[in-house]
Coordinates of C-alpha atoms in Angstrom, one line a residue:
M1 CA -12.1 -1.3 -0.2
S2 CA -9.4 -3.8 0.7
F3 CA -10.7 -6.4 -1.7
N4 CA -10.6 -3.8 -4.1
V5 CA -6.8 -2.8 -3.1
A6 CA -5.9 -6.5 -2.6
A7 CA -7.4 -7.7 -6.3
L8 CA -5.4 -4.7 -8.1
P9 CA -2.0 -6.9 -7.8
V10 CA -4.1 -10.2 -8.6
S11 CA -4.6 -8.6 -11.6
L12 CA -1.1 -7.8 -12.9
G13 CA -1.0 -9.7 -15.6
G14 CA -4.6 -10.1 -17.3
M15 CA -4.4 -6.3 -17.1
V16 CA -0.7 -6.1 -18.7
Q17 CA -1.8 -9.0 -21.4
D18 CA -5.5 -7.4 -21.8
F19 CA -3.8 -3.6 -21.8
G20 CA -0.6 -4.3 -23.5
V21 CA 1.4 -2.1 -21.0
P22 CA 4.3 -3.3 -19.3
P23 CA 3.9 -3.6 -15.5
T24 CA 5.3 -1.0 -14.1
T25 CA 2.2 0.6 -16.2
V26 CA -0.2 -1.5 -14.3
S27 CA 1.4 -0.8 -11.1
T28 CA 0.5 3.0 -11.6
V29 CA -3.5 2.2 -11.2
I30 CA -2.5 0.7 -8.0
V31 CA -0.2 3.9 -7.0
T32 CA -3.5 5.7 -8.3
Y33 CA -5.9 4.6 -5.7
G34 CA -3.9 4.9 -2.5
L35 CA -2.3 8.8 -4.0
V36 CA -5.5 10.1 -4.3
V37 CA -7.0 8.5 -0.9
A38 CA -4.0 10.1 0.6
A39 CA -4.3 13.6 -0.8
L40 CA -8.1 14.0 -0.2
V41 CA -8.7 12.0 3.2
M42 CA -8.3 14.9 5.5
V43 CA -10.8 17.1 3.6
G44 CA -13.3 14.2 4.0
A45 CA -13.0 14.0 7.4
K46 CA -14.2 17.5 7.5
L47 CA -17.1 16.5 4.9
G48 CA -18.1 13.8 7.1
Q49 CA -18.3 16.2 10.2
R50 CA -20.1 19.3 8.4
I51 CA -22.4 16.5 6.5
G52 CA -22.9 13.7 8.6
W53 CA -21.0 10.6 8.5
V54 CA -24.0 8.2 7.7
V55 CA -25.4 10.8 4.8
I56 CA -22.0 10.9 3.1
F57 CA -21.3 7.1 3.7
R58 CA -23.8 6.1 1.8
V59 CA -23.1 8.6 -0.9
V60 CA -19.7 7.6 -1.0
V61 CA -20.6 3.8 -1.3
A62 CA -22.5 4.4 -4.1
L63 CA -19.5 6.0 -5.9
F64 CA -17.6 3.4 -4.9
A65 CA -19.4 0.8 -6.8
A66 CA -19.5 3.1 -9.7
S67 CA -15.9 3.2 -9.8
A68 CA -16.0 -0.7 -9.7
L69 CA -18.2 -0.4 -12.6
M70 CA -15.5 1.4 -14.5
M71 CA -13.2 -1.3 -14.1
I72 CA -15.3 -4.3 -15.2
F73 CA -15.5 -2.3 -18.5
A74 CA -12.4 -0.5 -18.8
P75 CA -11.2 -0.4 -22.3
T76 CA -8.0 0.7 -21.9
V77 CA -5.3 1.2 -18.9
G78 CA -6.2 4.8 -18.9
W79 CA -10.0 3.6 -18.0
A80 CA -8.3 1.8 -15.1
I81 CA -6.5 4.4 -13.5
A82 CA -9.3 6.4 -13.3
A83 CA -11.6 4.3 -12.0
Q84 CA -8.9 3.8 -9.0
A85 CA -8.8 7.3 -8.7
F86 CA -12.7 7.8 -8.2
A87 CA -12.4 5.1 -6.0
G88 CA -10.0 6.8 -4.1
A89 CA -11.9 9.9 -3.7
S90 CA -14.5 7.6 -2.7
A91 CA -12.5 6.3 0.3
A92 CA -11.6 9.2 1.2
I93 CA -14.7 10.2 3.0
I94 CA -14.8 6.1 4.0
V95 CA -11.6 5.9 5.8
P96 CA -12.2 8.4 8.4
S97 CA -16.0 7.6 8.9
L98 CA -15.2 4.2 10.2
V99 CA -13.6 5.3 12.9
A100 CA -16.3 7.9 13.8
L101 CA -18.8 5.3 13.2
I102 CA -17.4 2.9 15.6
A103 CA -17.2 5.6 18.2
E104 CA -20.5 6.1 17.7
N105 CA -22.1 3.0 17.4
Y106 CA -19.8 0.7 19.5
H107 CA -18.8 1.0 23.3
G108 CA -17.2 -1.4 26.1
A109 CA -16.1 -4.5 24.9
Q110 CA -17.9 -4.5 21.5
Q111 CA -15.7 -1.3 20.5
A112 CA -12.5 -2.8 21.4
T113 CA -13.8 -5.8 19.1
A114 CA -14.6 -3.8 16.0
I115 CA -11.3 -2.1 16.4
G116 CA -9.8 -5.0 16.0
S117 CA -12.4 -6.4 13.0
L118 CA -11.4 -2.7 11.4
G119 CA -7.5 -3.3 11.6
S120 CA -7.8 -7.1 10.1
A121 CA -9.8 -6.3 7.5
R122 CA -7.3 -5.1 5.2
A123 CA -5.9 -8.9 6.0
L124 CA -9.3 -10.9 5.2
S125 CA -9.9 -9.0 2.5
G126 CA -5.9 -9.6 1.4
V127 CA -7.4 -13.9 1.7
S128 CA -10.6 -13.7 -0.1
A129 CA -9.4 -11.6 -2.9
F130 CA -5.9 -13.4 -3.4
L131 CA -7.7 -16.6 -3.5
I132 CA -11.3 -15.9 -5.5
G133 CA -9.5 -13.6 -7.8
G134 CA -7.1 -15.3 -8.8
T135 CA -9.2 -18.2 -9.2
L136 CA -11.6 -16.1 -11.4
G137 CA -8.4 -14.7 -12.8
T138 CA -7.5 -17.8 -14.3
L139 CA -10.7 -19.3 -15.3
V140 CA -12.8 -16.3 -16.5
G141 CA -10.4 -13.7 -16.4
W142 CA -9.4 -10.1 -14.0
R143 CA -12.9 -8.5 -14.7
P144 CA -15.6 -10.5 -12.6
V145 CA -13.0 -9.9 -9.9
F146 CA -14.2 -6.7 -9.7
G147 CA -18.1 -7.7 -9.8
I148 CA -17.1 -9.0 -6.7
V149 CA -16.3 -5.2 -5.8
L150 CA -19.0 -3.8 -6.9
G151 CA -21.7 -6.7 -5.0
L152 CA -20.0 -5.9 -1.5
A153 CA -20.5 -2.3 -2.4
V154 CA -24.1 -2.8 -2.9
A155 CA -24.2 -5.1 0.3
V156 CA -22.3 -2.4 2.5
F157 CA -25.0 0.2 1.4
A158 CA -27.5 -1.7 1.9
F159 CA -26.3 -2.3 6.1
S160 CA -25.6 1.2 6.2
F161 CA -29.4 1.9 7.0
K162 CA -28.6 -0.2 10.2
L163 CA -26.1 2.2 11.5
R164 CA -27.1 5.1 13.8
S165 CA -28.3 8.1 12.7
D166 CA -26.1 11.3 13.5
R167 CA -26.7 14.8 12.3
G168 CA -23.7 17.0 10.5
N169 CA -22.6 20.1 12.0
P170 CA -22.6 22.9 9.1
D171 CA -20.4 25.0 10.8
V172 CA -17.4 23.2 10.6
K173 CA -15.4 24.9 8.4
I174 CA -12.8 23.4 5.6
D175 CA -9.2 24.9 5.6
V176 CA -8.4 25.6 1.8
V177 CA -4.9 26.3 2.4
A178 CA -4.5 23.6 4.5
A179 CA -6.1 21.5 1.4
A180 CA -4.3 22.6 -1.1
L181 CA -0.8 21.6 1.0
I182 CA -1.4 18.6 2.0
G183 CA -3.2 17.4 -1.4
A184 CA -0.7 18.7 -4.0
G185 CA 2.5 17.4 -1.7
I186 CA 1.4 14.0 -1.8
V187 CA 0.8 14.4 -5.2
S188 CA 4.3 15.0 -5.7
L189 CA 5.6 12.6 -3.5
T190 CA 3.9 9.6 -5.1
L191 CA 4.6 11.1 -8.7
G192 CA 8.4 11.7 -7.4
F193 CA 8.4 7.9 -6.5
N194 CA 6.6 6.3 -9.0
N195 CA 8.4 7.5 -11.7
L196 CA 12.1 7.1 -10.5
N197 CA 12.9 4.8 -13.1
A198 CA 10.8 6.3 -15.5
W199 CA 12.5 9.5 -15.8
G200 CA 15.5 8.7 -14.0
P201 CA 16.7 8.7 -10.3
L202 CA 19.1 11.4 -11.0
A203 CA 20.0 12.3 -14.1
A204 CA 16.4 13.0 -16.7
T205 CA 16.2 9.8 -19.0
E206 CA 14.6 10.3 -22.5
G207 CA 11.3 9.4 -20.9
A208 CA 11.2 12.2 -19.0
P209 CA 8.5 15.3 -19.6
F210 CA 11.3 17.9 -18.3
D211 CA 14.0 17.9 -17.3
V212 CA 15.8 21.0 -15.0
L213 CA 19.6 21.6 -15.8
G214 CA 20.0 17.9 -16.4
V215 CA 18.4 16.5 -13.6
S216 CA 15.2 14.7 -13.7
P217 CA 11.9 16.1 -12.3
A218 CA 11.5 12.7 -10.3
P219 CA 13.9 13.4 -6.9
L220 CA 12.5 17.3 -7.9
L221 CA 9.2 16.4 -7.1
I222 CA 10.2 14.3 -3.8
L223 CA 12.1 17.2 -2.5
I224 CA 9.3 19.4 -3.2
G225 CA 6.6 17.4 -1.8
V226 CA 8.6 17.0 1.6
I227 CA 8.9 21.3 1.6
L228 CA 4.8 21.4 1.1
G229 CA 4.5 18.9 3.5
Q230 CA 6.3 20.6 6.5
S231 CA 4.8 23.6 5.2
F232 CA 1.3 21.7 5.8
F233 CA 2.4 21.1 9.5
M234 CA 3.4 25.0 9.9
W235 CA 0.1 26.5 8.7
T236 CA -1.9 23.7 11.0
R237 CA 0.0 25.2 13.9
K238 CA -0.4 28.6 13.2
R239 CA -4.0 28.1 12.7
T240 CA -4.4 26.2 15.9
K241 CA -2.5 28.9 17.5
D242 CA -4.8 31.7 16.2
G243 CA -7.5 29.6 17.2
K244 CA -8.9 28.7 14.4
V245 CA -10.6 25.0 13.2
P246 CA -7.7 23.2 11.3
L247 CA -8.2 20.7 8.7
V248 CA -7.0 18.5 11.1
S249 CA -6.2 18.5 14.5
L250 CA -2.7 17.6 15.2
A251 CA -3.6 17.0 19.0
V252 CA -3.8 13.4 17.6
L253 CA 0.0 13.0 17.1
G254 CA 0.8 15.5 20.2
S255 CA 3.1 13.1 21.9
S256 CA 5.9 10.7 20.4
R257 CA 4.2 7.6 20.6
E258 CA 1.6 9.0 18.8
R259 CA 4.2 10.0 16.3
A260 CA 6.0 6.8 16.7
A261 CA 2.7 4.9 16.0
V262 CA 2.3 7.1 12.8
Y263 CA 6.4 6.0 11.4
A264 CA 5.6 2.5 12.2
M265 CA 2.4 2.2 10.2
F266 CA 3.9 4.0 7.3
I267 CA 7.0 1.3 7.2
V268 CA 5.2 -1.8 7.7
V269 CA 2.2 -0.7 5.0
S270 CA 4.9 -0.1 2.5
L271 CA 6.5 -3.1 3.2
E272 CA 3.4 -4.8 2.8
A273 CA 2.6 -2.9 -0.5
A274 CA 6.1 -4.2 -1.8
L275 CA 5.9 -7.8 -1.2
N276 CA 2.4 -7.6 -2.4
F277 CA 3.6 -6.1 -5.7
T278 CA 6.5 -8.2 -6.0
V279 CA 5.3 -11.6 -5.6
P280 CA 2.5 -11.3 -8.2
L281 CA 5.1 -9.4 -10.8
Y282 CA 7.3 -12.4 -10.6
I283 CA 5.1 -15.7 -10.5
Q284 CA 2.4 -13.8 -13.5
I285 CA 5.2 -11.6 -15.4
V286 CA 8.5 -13.4 -14.9
Q287 CA 7.5 -16.8 -14.6
G288 CA 4.1 -16.3 -16.6
R289 CA 1.7 -18.3 -14.5
T290 CA -1.9 -17.6 -14.0
P291 CA -3.2 -15.7 -11.0
F292 CA -4.2 -19.1 -9.0
D293 CA -0.7 -20.2 -8.7
T294 CA 0.0 -16.5 -7.1
S295 CA -3.1 -16.7 -4.8
L296 CA -1.5 -20.2 -3.8
A297 CA 1.9 -18.6 -3.7
M298 CA 0.8 -15.6 -1.3
M299 CA -2.0 -17.5 0.8
P300 CA 0.5 -18.5 3.5
F301 CA 1.4 -14.9 3.7
N302 CA -2.3 -13.5 3.7
L303 CA -3.5 -16.2 5.7
T304 CA -1.4 -15.5 8.4
V305 CA -1.8 -11.9 8.3
F306 CA -4.9 -12.1 8.7
I307 CA -5.3 -14.8 11.7
T308 CA -2.3 -12.7 13.5
A309 CA -4.2 -9.5 13.1
T310 CA -7.5 -11.2 14.6
L311 CA -5.9 -12.9 17.5
V312 CA -3.0 -10.6 18.4
V313 CA -5.8 -8.6 20.4
R314 CA -5.8 -11.3 23.0
F315 CA -1.9 -10.4 24.2
Y316 CA -2.9 -7.4 24.9
K317 CA -3.4 -7.5 28.2
R318 CA 0.1 -9.4 28.6
Y319 CA 2.0 -7.4 26.9
S320 CA 2.9 -3.8 25.8
P321 CA 2.6 -1.8 22.4
R322 CA 6.3 -1.2 22.4
T323 CA 6.9 -4.8 23.2
I324 CA 4.7 -6.5 20.5
A325 CA 5.6 -3.8 17.9
V326 CA 9.8 -4.7 18.7
F327 CA 8.9 -7.9 18.3
S328 CA 7.0 -8.1 15.4
F329 CA 9.2 -5.6 13.5
I330 CA 12.3 -8.5 14.2
L331 CA 10.3 -10.8 12.4
T332 CA 9.5 -9.4 9.6
T333 CA 13.0 -7.8 9.3
V334 CA 14.2 -12.0 9.6
A335 CA 11.9 -13.1 7.3
L336 CA 12.6 -10.6 5.0
A337 CA 17.0 -11.6 5.2
W338 CA 15.4 -15.1 5.3
L339 CA 13.7 -14.5 1.9
A340 CA 16.5 -13.4 0.6
L341 CA 18.6 -15.9 1.4
V342 CA 16.3 -18.9 -0.1
V343 CA 14.1 -17.4 -2.6
T344 CA 14.3 -18.7 -6.5
N345 CA 12.0 -19.2 -9.4
N346 CA 9.5 -21.7 -7.7
W347 CA 8.1 -19.9 -5.2
E348 CA 6.4 -22.9 -3.9
T349 CA 9.2 -24.5 -1.7
L350 CA 9.3 -24.8 1.9
P351 CA 12.0 -22.6 2.6
T352 CA 10.0 -19.3 1.2
I353 CA 6.8 -20.6 2.6
L354 CA 8.1 -20.4 5.9
G355 CA 9.9 -16.9 4.9
L356 CA 6.4 -15.8 3.9
F357 CA 4.6 -17.1 7.3
V358 CA 7.2 -15.3 9.6
F359 CA 6.4 -12.2 7.9
G360 CA 2.7 -12.6 7.8
V361 CA 3.0 -13.3 11.9
G362 CA 5.0 -10.2 12.0
Q363 CA 2.5 -7.6 9.6
G364 CA -0.6 -8.9 11.3
A365 CA 0.4 -8.3 14.7
L366 CA 1.5 -4.4 13.4
V367 CA -1.3 -3.2 11.2
T368 CA -3.7 -3.9 14.2
L369 CA -1.4 -2.4 16.7
V370 CA -0.3 0.7 15.7
F371 CA -4.1 1.7 14.3
N372 CA -4.8 0.7 17.9
V373 CA -1.9 2.8 19.7
L374 CA -3.5 5.6 18.0
V375 CA -7.3 5.5 18.4
T376 CA -6.9 4.7 22.2
A377 CA -4.6 7.7 22.5
A378 CA -7.5 10.3 21.3
P379 CA -11.1 11.1 22.8
K380 CA -14.0 10.2 20.9
E381 CA -14.1 13.9 19.3
L382 CA -10.9 13.4 17.6
A383 CA -11.9 10.3 15.8
G384 CA -12.7 11.5 12.5
D385 CA -9.4 13.3 12.9
V386 CA -7.7 9.7 13.9
G387 CA -9.2 8.1 10.8
S388 CA -7.8 10.9 8.5
I389 CA -4.5 10.1 9.8
R390 CA -4.4 6.6 9.5
G391 CA -6.0 6.9 5.9
T392 CA -3.2 9.3 4.9
T393 CA -0.3 7.5 6.2
Q394 CA -2.0 3.8 5.3
N395 CA -2.6 5.0 1.3
L396 CA 0.4 7.2 1.0
A397 CA 2.3 4.2 2.6
S398 CA 1.2 1.9 0.0
A399 CA 1.5 4.2 -3.0
V400 CA 5.3 5.0 -2.1
G401 CA 5.4 1.0 -1.2
T402 CA 4.3 -0.5 -4.9
A403 CA 5.8 3.3 -6.6
L404 CA 9.5 2.3 -4.9
A405 CA 9.3 -1.6 -5.2
G406 CA 8.6 -1.2 -8.9
A407 CA 11.3 1.3 -9.5
L408 CA 14.2 -0.3 -7.1
L409 CA 13.4 -3.7 -8.5
V410 CA 13.8 -2.4 -12.3
T411 CA 16.9 -0.2 -11.7
I412 CA 18.4 -3.1 -10.0
L413 CA 17.5 -5.5 -13.0
S414 CA 18.6 -2.5 -15.9
L415 CA 22.2 -2.7 -13.5
N416 CA 22.1 -6.8 -13.3
V417 CA 21.7 -6.9 -16.8
G418 CA 23.6 -4.2 -18.5
Q419 CA 26.7 -5.5 -16.2
A420 CA 26.1 -8.9 -17.0
V421 CA 25.7 -7.9 -21.0
M422 CA 28.9 -6.0 -21.7
N423 CA 31.1 -8.6 -19.8
N424 CA 29.6 -11.7 -21.9
V425 CA 32.2 -12.7 -24.6
E426 CA 29.7 -15.5 -25.7
L427 CA 27.4 -12.1 -26.9
P428 CA 28.9 -10.5 -30.0
D429 CA 29.0 -6.2 -30.5
P430 CA 26.5 -6.0 -33.2
L431 CA 24.4 -7.6 -30.8
K432 CA 25.0 -6.0 -28.0
Q433 CA 24.6 -2.6 -29.5
Q434 CA 20.9 -3.5 -30.7
V435 CA 19.8 -4.7 -27.5
N436 CA 17.7 -1.8 -25.9
L437 CA 19.5 -1.9 -22.0
D438 CA 17.8 1.5 -21.6
N439 CA 14.4 0.6 -21.4
V440 CA 15.1 -3.0 -19.3
N441 CA 11.9 -4.2 -17.3
F442 CA 10.4 -7.4 -16.1
V443 CA 9.4 -10.1 -19.1
S444 CA 8.7 -13.9 -19.0
N445 CA 11.3 -16.2 -20.5
D446 CA 9.0 -16.8 -23.4
N447 CA 8.3 -13.1 -24.1
L448 CA 11.9 -12.4 -24.4
R449 CA 12.8 -15.3 -27.1
E450 CA 10.4 -13.8 -28.8
V451 CA 11.6 -10.1 -28.6
L452 CA 15.5 -11.2 -29.7
N453 CA 14.1 -13.3 -32.7
N454 CA 12.3 -10.7 -33.8
T455 CA 13.9 -7.8 -33.2
T456 CA 17.6 -8.9 -33.2
D457 CA 19.9 -11.2 -36.1
A458 CA 20.5 -13.5 -32.8
T459 CA 21.2 -17.0 -33.4
E460 CA 19.6 -19.6 -31.5
A461 CA 22.3 -20.3 -29.2
Q462 CA 22.9 -16.3 -28.2
V463 CA 19.5 -16.0 -27.3
E464 CA 19.1 -18.7 -25.1
T465 CA 22.7 -17.2 -23.7
A466 CA 20.8 -13.7 -23.2
V467 CA 17.4 -15.4 -21.5
A468 CA 20.1 -17.0 -19.2
I469 CA 21.5 -13.7 -18.2
N470 CA 17.8 -12.3 -18.2
T471 CA 17.1 -15.4 -15.8
D472 CA 19.8 -14.4 -13.3
A473 CA 19.4 -11.0 -13.2
R474 CA 15.9 -11.1 -12.3
L475 CA 16.8 -13.0 -9.3
R476 CA 19.5 -11.3 -8.4
A477 CA 17.4 -8.6 -8.4
L478 CA 14.8 -9.9 -7.0
K479 CA 17.4 -11.2 -3.6
T480 CA 19.1 -7.8 -3.6
G481 CA 15.5 -5.9 -3.2
L482 CA 14.2 -8.0 -0.8
L483 CA 17.7 -7.3 1.3
I484 CA 16.6 -3.9 1.0
L485 CA 13.2 -4.4 2.3
A486 CA 15.0 -6.0 5.7
A487 CA 17.3 -3.2 6.2
V488 CA 14.0 -0.9 6.0
S489 CA 12.4 -2.9 8.6
A490 CA 15.2 -3.4 10.5
V491 CA 15.2 0.2 11.0
A492 CA 11.8 0.7 12.0
I493 CA 13.0 -1.2 15.1
L494 CA 14.1 2.5 16.2
P495 CA 10.2 4.0 16.4
A496 CA 9.0 1.0 17.7
T497 CA 10.9 1.4 20.6
K498 CA 8.8 4.4 21.1
L499 CA 5.4 2.9 21.5
P500 CA 3.3 3.4 24.6
K501 CA 4.0 0.8 27.2
Y502 CA 0.2 1.0 28.5
R503 CA -2.1 -1.5 27.5
P504 CA -4.7 -0.2 25.0
H505 CA -8.4 -0.9 25.6
E506 CA -11.0 1.3 24.0
I507 CA -11.6 5.0 22.6
P508 CA -11.3 7.1 25.5
D509 CA -14.9 9.0 26.6
P510 CA -13.6 12.8 26.7
Q511 CA -17.1 13.2 28.8
E512 CA -15.3 11.0 31.3
P513 CA -13.0 12.4 34.3
K514 CA -9.8 11.5 34.6
P515 CA -7.8 10.8 37.8
G516 CA -7.4 13.5 40.3
N517 CA -10.1 15.7 38.9
A518 CA -13.4 14.2 40.1

């Protein structure tokens, strides 16, 4: 799953060229996966409990392999979106099964190691996907990268027969009302965020499918999503109070510590997704460079995340989650602010690499820590619920982070280009009228020259002036976007101060007597 997600940004340039669509359209492929996982993961957790984790794990891993085949042979971007929706539906069951299978198959020190390994899996996949995917994307094409996803799925299916078999509980009921509320809420939220740029952040644009008294449907969908989400929590609390089994037990969010862990997880995954979309966008689309160049530029970040996520568990005996989280968010804030100051159109400069390295340290520590806090706070019987909460949070955050990064950067770019073009005396008014400022997107300088030469009557000097304006506007958009991400990271320090002071170890066994009850 993680290799599939990490391979998508590396394939950005290849899919844009192959399918002939703008990068913001290809970002929908990335968003779709996270959207479907987040919308269905709670239902997936209940299906696992009802059917049995091992059996359903094998079925959905096979379905994930089918989605990889769809990516390999996709003739249009619509097929790629459908493939990632298929992969997301499969992952919606795989995600909660991972925690449940760890709780069933590992104990003691092995269990703590397994939790740490699961928390760092995304980072490991990021390193391998960017390196292998970048190489294949440059030498062969983006499609063979998903051949590796197919091979991994086949291997995991074979290894699954080593897992301890379990039996499902046919008495487990699925709360259809709660499933509809949370699913519709997540879909509404993600569609709203993903289309802020295309449909308009407030006033509806010409690209909007409809409008409500001139208002864009994007912010309305976000509002509807928030209302549906609150309705889900109200319904779940009522169902629990009535003695009925809820779709997910809110006991895993019973204290401010667990809620703080969820908030921190959402923010840190959103930041990671935004950066993983932004860097490939600039390197492959703006600079017109290869996927291998992207992998080299992202290697300091991904390698650092992996190493830190693996080693941070060693600090649990010395420092509390609160201390580690606050320090890590300070690192990510400083790193993003530093990147906004030093970044140029060349990502391989030493100051940029240093910024990515520092961000990777903070990111790697957080991604494992907040997951560990959630897992260790819940009894083994709620492992599936923890997995579903984690899956919903991570994938919704990934979808929202990618969608917001695309909308934010394009909006800032549009403002920068519009202001610069209108104020530039070297560009005559007739030429300014020929430039569609309502449809600004990220393109390379070569593509921009080609468009201006073919669709306008600009002279060579005027074309170069327009290219210079666009180059400057893109860089300022990048810097502004990074500063906004730094501000979001700084805000995350607040929930981090609510994390527990204890040192987590393993998933508690509910059968063990608690102190004072022996």
